[in-house]
Tab-separated table of C-alpha atoms in Angstrom:
chain	number	residue	atom	x	y	z
A	1	UNK	CA	-74.126	64.146	0.956
A	2	UNK	CA	-72.422	61.495	3.164
A	3	UNK	CA	-69.067	60.364	2.053
A	4	UNK	CA	-68.812	56.384	1.243
A	5	UNK	CA	-65.674	54.787	1.522
A	6	UNK	CA	-65.425	52.781	-1.436
A	7	UNK	CA	-62.992	50.183	-0.088
A	8	UNK	CA	-65.223	49.183	2.807
A	9	UNK	CA	-66.682	46.384	0.583
A	10	UNK	CA	-64.537	44.719	-1.592
A	11	UNK	CA	-64.119	41.112	-3.280
A	12	UNK	CA	-62.626	38.049	-1.148
A	13	UNK	CA	-59.820	37.995	-3.681
A	14	UNK	CA	-59.028	41.676	-3.493
A	15	UNK	CA	-56.731	42.591	-0.475
A	16	UNK	CA	-55.789	46.258	0.777
A	17	UNK	CA	-51.934	46.490	1.119
A	18	UNK	CA	-50.376	49.537	2.957
A	19	UNK	CA	-48.492	51.784	0.757
A	20	UNK	CA	-46.500	55.157	1.030
A	21	UNK	CA	-46.337	58.073	-1.439
A	22	UNK	CA	-43.421	59.902	-2.450
A	23	UNK	CA	-43.692	61.867	0.567
A	24	UNK	CA	-44.147	59.198	3.220
A	25	UNK	CA	-47.701	59.523	3.481
A	26	UNK	CA	-49.417	55.992	3.979
A	27	UNK	CA	-51.707	55.216	1.281
A	28	UNK	CA	-54.157	51.955	0.618
A	29	UNK	CA	-53.916	50.558	-2.698
A	30	UNK	CA	-55.659	47.238	-4.294
A	31	UNK	CA	-53.724	44.389	-4.537
A	32	UNK	CA	-54.823	41.123	-5.639
A	33	UNK	CA	-54.324	37.754	-4.112
A	34	UNK	CA	-51.552	35.538	-5.715
A	35	UNK	CA	-51.913	31.531	-4.597
A	36	UNK	CA	-48.302	31.385	-5.299
A	37	UNK	CA	-46.923	34.442	-3.940
A	38	UNK	CA	-48.913	33.402	-0.681
A	39	UNK	CA	-47.560	29.850	-0.560
A	40	UNK	CA	-43.802	31.003	-0.812
A	41	UNK	CA	-44.723	33.495	1.734
A	42	UNK	CA	-45.855	30.851	4.036
A	43	UNK	CA	-42.431	28.727	3.067
A	44	UNK	CA	-40.092	31.486	3.930
A	45	UNK	CA	-41.577	32.009	7.386
A	46	UNK	CA	-41.272	28.314	7.891
A	47	UNK	CA	-37.776	27.864	6.452
A	48	UNK	CA	-36.555	30.872	8.910
A	49	UNK	CA	-38.569	29.625	11.887
A	50	UNK	CA	-37.104	25.844	10.800
A	51	UNK	CA	-33.546	27.388	11.043
A	52	UNK	CA	-33.913	29.080	14.056
A	53	UNK	CA	-35.174	32.274	13.431
A	54	UNK	CA	-38.209	32.525	15.778
A	55	UNK	CA	-38.616	36.097	15.341
A	56	UNK	CA	-40.556	35.133	12.383
A	57	UNK	CA	-43.721	33.864	14.265
A	58	UNK	CA	-44.403	37.048	16.208
A	59	UNK	CA	-47.680	38.246	15.195
A	60	UNK	CA	-46.889	42.156	15.406
A	61	UNK	CA	-44.423	42.596	12.929
A	62	UNK	CA	-45.166	42.826	9.270
A	63	UNK	CA	-43.953	40.560	6.669
A	64	UNK	CA	-41.069	42.999	5.130
A	65	UNK	CA	-39.719	43.122	8.748
A	66	UNK	CA	-39.660	39.177	9.228
A	67	UNK	CA	-37.739	38.675	5.846
A	68	UNK	CA	-35.502	41.380	6.034
A	69	UNK	CA	-35.092	40.308	9.425
A	70	UNK	CA	-34.399	36.494	8.558
A	71	UNK	CA	-32.062	37.133	5.703
A	72	UNK	CA	-30.088	39.557	8.162
A	73	UNK	CA	-29.535	36.870	10.696
A	74	UNK	CA	-28.912	34.305	7.886
A	75	UNK	CA	-25.993	36.576	6.844
A	76	UNK	CA	-24.384	37.256	9.932
A	77	UNK	CA	-24.690	33.547	10.750
A	78	UNK	CA	-22.485	32.767	7.665
A	79	UNK	CA	-19.968	35.195	9.335
A	80	UNK	CA	-20.486	38.194	7.330
A	81	UNK	CA	-20.839	41.776	8.279
A	82	UNK	CA	-24.295	43.477	7.711
A	83	UNK	CA	-24.935	47.342	8.377
A	84	UNK	CA	-28.433	46.571	9.511
A	85	UNK	CA	-30.391	47.102	12.795
A	86	UNK	CA	-32.165	44.001	13.522
A	87	UNK	CA	-34.591	46.333	15.894
A	88	UNK	CA	-36.528	47.636	13.020
A	89	UNK	CA	-38.944	50.603	13.495
A	90	UNK	CA	-42.557	50.288	12.370
A	91	UNK	CA	-43.862	52.091	9.578
A	92	UNK	CA	-40.866	52.594	7.905
A	93	UNK	CA	-40.624	54.826	4.432
A	94	UNK	CA	-40.172	53.711	1.271
A	95	UNK	CA	-36.650	55.319	1.054
A	96	UNK	CA	-35.552	53.538	4.640
A	97	UNK	CA	-36.648	50.314	3.171
A	98	UNK	CA	-34.778	50.631	0.205
A	99	UNK	CA	-31.998	51.424	2.215
A	100	UNK	CA	-32.248	48.469	4.088
A	101	UNK	CA	-32.466	45.946	1.400
A	102	UNK	CA	-29.862	47.594	-0.670
A	103	UNK	CA	-27.144	46.696	2.364
A	104	UNK	CA	-28.501	42.765	1.976
A	105	UNK	CA	-28.539	43.100	-1.774
A	106	UNK	CA	-24.606	44.288	-1.432
A	107	UNK	CA	-23.421	41.317	0.649
A	108	UNK	CA	-25.004	38.567	-1.427
A	109	UNK	CA	-22.920	38.545	-4.605
A	110	UNK	CA	-19.919	38.659	-1.954
A	111	UNK	CA	-21.248	35.355	-0.459
A	112	UNK	CA	-21.510	33.886	-4.144
A	113	UNK	CA	-25.106	33.450	-3.950
A	114	UNK	CA	-26.163	31.543	-7.215
A	115	UNK	CA	-29.251	33.768	-7.435
A	116	UNK	CA	-30.045	37.458	-8.076
A	117	UNK	CA	-32.038	39.744	-5.951
A	118	UNK	CA	-32.847	43.519	-6.333
A	119	UNK	CA	-33.271	46.106	-3.639
A	120	UNK	CA	-37.166	46.810	-5.073
A	121	UNK	CA	-38.084	42.944	-5.003
A	122	UNK	CA	-37.646	42.710	-1.542
A	123	UNK	CA	-39.356	45.794	-0.946
A	124	UNK	CA	-42.061	45.209	-3.149
A	125	UNK	CA	-42.362	41.715	-1.046
A	126	UNK	CA	-41.660	39.678	-4.575
A	127	UNK	CA	-42.160	36.467	-2.656
A	128	UNK	CA	-41.521	34.057	-5.679
A	129	UNK	CA	-38.075	35.902	-6.362
A	130	UNK	CA	-36.979	35.880	-2.528
A	131	UNK	CA	-37.944	32.686	-1.907
A	132	UNK	CA	-34.617	31.058	-3.726
A	133	UNK	CA	-32.577	33.725	-1.954
A	134	UNK	CA	-33.824	32.659	1.480
A	135	UNK	CA	-33.863	29.036	1.249
A	136	UNK	CA	-29.920	29.453	0.017
A	137	UNK	CA	-29.007	31.413	2.999
A	138	UNK	CA	-30.936	29.175	5.504
A	139	UNK	CA	-28.831	26.078	4.192
A	140	UNK	CA	-25.376	28.244	4.076
A	141	UNK	CA	-26.205	29.656	7.496
A	142	UNK	CA	-26.843	25.945	8.552
A	143	UNK	CA	-23.564	24.462	7.056
A	144	UNK	CA	-21.261	26.986	8.576
A	145	UNK	CA	-23.038	26.712	12.247
A	146	UNK	CA	-21.959	22.996	12.063
A	147	UNK	CA	-18.326	23.686	10.932
A	148	UNK	CA	-18.276	26.172	13.870
A	149	UNK	CA	-19.718	23.712	16.219
A	150	UNK	CA	-17.309	21.174	15.229
A	151	UNK	CA	-14.403	23.709	15.807
A	152	UNK	CA	-15.542	24.908	19.250
A	153	UNK	CA	-16.136	21.208	20.016
A	154	UNK	CA	-12.132	20.441	19.272
A	155	UNK	CA	-11.047	23.386	20.866
A	156	UNK	CA	-13.305	22.402	24.223
A	157	UNK	CA	-11.767	18.729	24.182
A	158	UNK	CA	-8.353	20.148	23.633
A	159	UNK	CA	-8.608	22.737	26.734
A	160	UNK	CA	-9.886	19.744	28.615
A	161	UNK	CA	-6.847	17.873	27.899
A	162	UNK	CA	-4.693	20.831	28.952
A	163	UNK	CA	-6.287	21.141	32.606
A	164	UNK	CA	-8.155	17.623	33.270
A	165	UNK	CA	-6.435	14.150	33.132
A	166	UNK	CA	-8.598	10.818	32.804
A	167	UNK	CA	-8.097	7.758	34.748
A	168	UNK	CA	-6.599	5.648	31.450
A	169	UNK	CA	-4.856	8.313	30.527
A	170	UNK	CA	-2.852	8.590	33.688
A	171	UNK	CA	-2.434	4.981	33.307
A	172	UNK	CA	-0.860	5.290	29.948
A	173	UNK	CA	1.316	7.797	31.090
A	174	UNK	CA	2.891	5.653	33.929
A	175	UNK	CA	3.368	2.464	31.319
A	176	UNK	CA	4.866	5.216	29.009
A	177	UNK	CA	7.062	6.220	31.732
A	178	UNK	CA	8.118	2.855	32.616
A	179	UNK	CA	9.130	2.147	28.824
A	180	UNK	CA	11.478	4.825	28.546
A	181	UNK	CA	12.973	3.814	31.848
A	182	UNK	CA	14.029	0.251	30.074
A	183	UNK	CA	14.848	1.964	26.914
A	184	UNK	CA	17.129	4.331	28.858
A	185	UNK	CA	18.655	1.187	30.791
A	186	UNK	CA	19.133	-0.818	27.135
A	187	UNK	CA	20.577	2.282	26.220
A	188	UNK	CA	23.244	2.997	28.910
A	189	UNK	CA	23.869	-0.914	28.871
A	190	UNK	CA	25.171	-1.487	25.399
A	191	UNK	CA	26.573	2.030	24.701
A	192	UNK	CA	29.544	2.241	22.502
A	193	UNK	CA	32.751	2.410	24.628
A	194	UNK	CA	35.940	3.868	23.186
A	195	UNK	CA	38.858	1.661	23.594
A	196	UNK	CA	41.180	3.198	21.718
A	197	UNK	CA	42.237	6.909	21.196
A	198	UNK	CA	44.506	8.779	18.302
A	199	UNK	CA	47.270	10.878	19.120
A	200	UNK	CA	47.314	12.184	15.526
A	201	UNK	CA	44.848	13.701	13.198
A	202	UNK	CA	44.925	11.143	10.900
A	203	UNK	CA	44.302	11.268	7.240
A	204	UNK	CA	41.902	13.589	5.329
A	205	UNK	CA	40.000	10.934	3.558
A	206	UNK	CA	36.583	10.532	4.757
A	207	UNK	CA	36.444	6.699	4.376
A	208	UNK	CA	39.980	6.282	6.292
A	209	UNK	CA	38.821	8.408	8.926
A	210	UNK	CA	35.636	6.529	9.260
A	211	UNK	CA	37.448	3.139	9.914
A	212	UNK	CA	39.768	4.497	12.054
A	213	UNK	CA	36.943	6.061	14.123
A	214	UNK	CA	35.224	2.228	13.944
A	215	UNK	CA	38.304	0.433	15.307
A	216	UNK	CA	38.941	3.082	18.200
A	217	UNK	CA	35.239	1.550	19.487
A	218	UNK	CA	36.219	-1.747	19.107
A	219	UNK	CA	34.352	-2.127	15.538
A	220	UNK	CA	36.249	-4.937	13.183
A	221	UNK	CA	33.648	-5.759	10.492
A	222	UNK	CA	34.594	-4.268	7.808
A	223	UNK	CA	36.895	-4.955	4.658
A	224	UNK	CA	39.190	-3.021	2.538
A	225	UNK	CA	37.658	-3.147	-1.078
A	226	UNK	CA	39.630	-1.514	-3.766
A	227	UNK	CA	38.358	0.549	-6.298
A	228	UNK	CA	40.467	-1.352	-8.968
A	229	UNK	CA	39.614	-5.250	-9.539
A	230	UNK	CA	41.537	-7.798	-11.674
A	231	UNK	CA	38.961	-8.245	-14.074
A	232	UNK	CA	38.915	-4.557	-14.870
A	233	UNK	CA	41.904	-4.981	-17.052
A	234	UNK	CA	40.744	-5.763	-20.803
A	235	UNK	CA	43.226	-7.696	-22.915
A	236	UNK	CA	41.795	-5.533	-25.318
A	237	UNK	CA	42.825	-1.933	-24.321
A	238	UNK	CA	44.341	0.128	-26.678
A	239	UNK	CA	46.377	2.625	-24.236
A	240	UNK	CA	49.726	2.194	-21.869
A	241	UNK	CA	48.511	4.798	-19.819
A	242	UNK	CA	45.088	3.013	-18.732
A	243	UNK	CA	47.633	0.476	-17.040
A	244	UNK	CA	49.852	2.806	-15.650
A	245	UNK	CA	46.774	5.045	-14.218
A	246	UNK	CA	45.361	1.944	-12.998
A	247	UNK	CA	48.372	1.106	-10.898
A	248	UNK	CA	49.006	4.335	-9.755
A	249	UNK	CA	45.381	3.911	-8.079
A	250	UNK	CA	46.232	0.631	-6.562
A	251	UNK	CA	49.402	2.036	-5.133
A	252	UNK	CA	47.760	4.876	-3.474
A	253	UNK	CA	44.876	2.930	-1.891
A	254	UNK	CA	47.851	0.661	-0.553
A	255	UNK	CA	49.540	3.595	0.722
A	256	UNK	CA	46.461	5.108	2.502
A	257	UNK	CA	45.964	1.794	4.129
A	258	UNK	CA	49.440	1.859	5.651
A	259	UNK	CA	48.800	5.096	7.057
A	260	UNK	CA	45.231	3.859	8.640
A	261	UNK	CA	47.221	1.021	9.898
A	262	UNK	CA	49.898	3.378	11.416
A	263	UNK	CA	47.407	5.657	13.074
A	264	UNK	CA	45.984	2.356	14.526
A	265	UNK	CA	49.501	1.598	16.057
A	266	UNK	CA	49.749	4.769	17.447
A	267	UNK	CA	46.573	4.314	19.271
A	268	UNK	CA	47.945	1.592	20.847
A	269	UNK	CA	50.237	3.865	22.747
A	270	UNK	CA	47.700	5.769	23.961
A	271	UNK	CA	47.244	5.285	28.062
A	272	UNK	CA	44.163	3.517	29.048
A	273	UNK	CA	41.286	4.737	31.427
A	274	UNK	CA	42.656	4.228	34.800
A	275	UNK	CA	39.472	2.706	35.680
A	276	UNK	CA	39.970	-0.334	33.760
A	277	UNK	CA	40.751	-3.598	36.122
A	278	UNK	CA	43.580	-5.989	34.950
A	279	UNK	CA	41.003	-8.372	33.375
A	280	UNK	CA	39.734	-5.740	31.199
A	281	UNK	CA	43.267	-4.515	30.035
A	282	UNK	CA	43.954	-7.796	29.204
A	283	UNK	CA	40.787	-8.338	27.049
A	284	UNK	CA	41.471	-4.952	25.170
A	285	UNK	CA	45.401	-6.037	24.526
A	286	UNK	CA	43.976	-9.503	22.943
A	287	UNK	CA	41.542	-7.361	20.964
A	288	UNK	CA	43.902	-5.130	19.724
A	289	UNK	CA	46.039	-7.948	18.730
A	290	UNK	CA	43.314	-9.844	16.771
A	291	UNK	CA	42.717	-6.711	15.150
A	292	UNK	CA	46.029	-5.922	14.089
A	293	UNK	CA	46.631	-9.357	12.691
A	294	UNK	CA	43.826	-9.164	10.797
A	295	UNK	CA	45.018	-5.455	9.483
A	296	UNK	CA	48.145	-7.471	8.395
A	297	UNK	CA	46.391	-10.188	6.576
A	298	UNK	CA	44.645	-7.482	4.411
A	299	UNK	CA	47.917	-5.815	3.814
A	300	UNK	CA	49.377	-8.981	2.346
A	301	UNK	CA	46.707	-9.843	0.355
A	302	UNK	CA	46.402	-6.327	-1.108
A	303	UNK	CA	50.252	-6.547	-1.684
A	304	UNK	CA	49.986	-9.659	-3.838
A	305	UNK	CA	46.804	-8.075	-5.959
A	306	UNK	CA	49.037	-5.344	-6.726
A	307	UNK	CA	51.592	-7.675	-7.763
A	308	UNK	CA	49.459	-9.481	-9.855
A	309	UNK	CA	48.259	-6.363	-11.383
A	310	UNK	CA	51.387	-5.205	-12.332
A	311	UNK	CA	52.489	-8.354	-14.201
A	312	UNK	CA	49.536	-8.499	-16.144
A	313	UNK	CA	49.772	-5.198	-17.028
A	314	UNK	CA	53.630	-5.586	-18.194
A	315	UNK	CA	52.485	-8.326	-20.080
A	316	UNK	CA	49.938	-6.816	-22.038
A	317	UNK	CA	51.872	-3.763	-22.958
A	318	UNK	CA	54.603	-6.212	-24.117
A	319	UNK	CA	52.133	-8.202	-26.057
A	320	UNK	CA	51.112	-4.651	-27.556
A	321	UNK	CA	54.738	-4.101	-28.589
A	322	UNK	CA	55.530	-7.139	-30.213
A	323	UNK	CA	52.235	-7.324	-32.431
A	324	UNK	CA	53.122	-6.902	-36.104
A	325	UNK	CA	52.171	-4.064	-37.910
């Protein structure tokens, strides 16, 4: 009795798929065609080829090798390491295939993949569940390659600027050099020149030291402003100590002003630079006399204001004492 192959004749919608048993032996099982699965398989291959994985077009590779290789290629394009050899061996056992798929499935949650996929789904070629993952990997890898291309472009531009110079850049550099030269000339022309020097340390008050320093360099556009004004004396004040404190504060400011003037007077006796001409020395002396005269006027005005304040304070104190109780 001759043996007859029962799988030699089968219906058009029946396809024999290669499977392996527990011992790794190849067996043939019956698998019915699914139009949805077939369409998703074709979509996966087209997506991988469109992303740049042209190995999926090789006719000699199995569908499992194409899908696993494409997924591994996309994951590595996203800068994630996968311990998978892209050069697969043919006719792998079930254990070897599951080991490959497990390595891929472990990486997907690390990449924050929104779709879940199990190793047996990849090994069993469940294209309906594989397609969303492959589509997401292709999109993610394309975005990562675009960002990497932008970084490489910027790096190339910076390296070009370090070693090469365009004609327009050379002209701009020359213009910038001329501008810096003109700025340096202006700074040298109008640099502050010291006209007086102090022989003493001067007061510890910051404002007084600032004023003395300004006078040393010929600046006289400042005014001495007292912190106590006549308008601050309130006729409704209830304590004589308020007037006494205000007067003491005004006297202290007048004393500081006199000390400031004294330091400036000492500066006049300091020897000038021997490089000054006679005309420059005359101009410097006139400038000092004008400054001294302005300081004298400010001192006299301050003394008159203090006298007025003293009189008003005394008047208010007497009025308070003479008020009937």
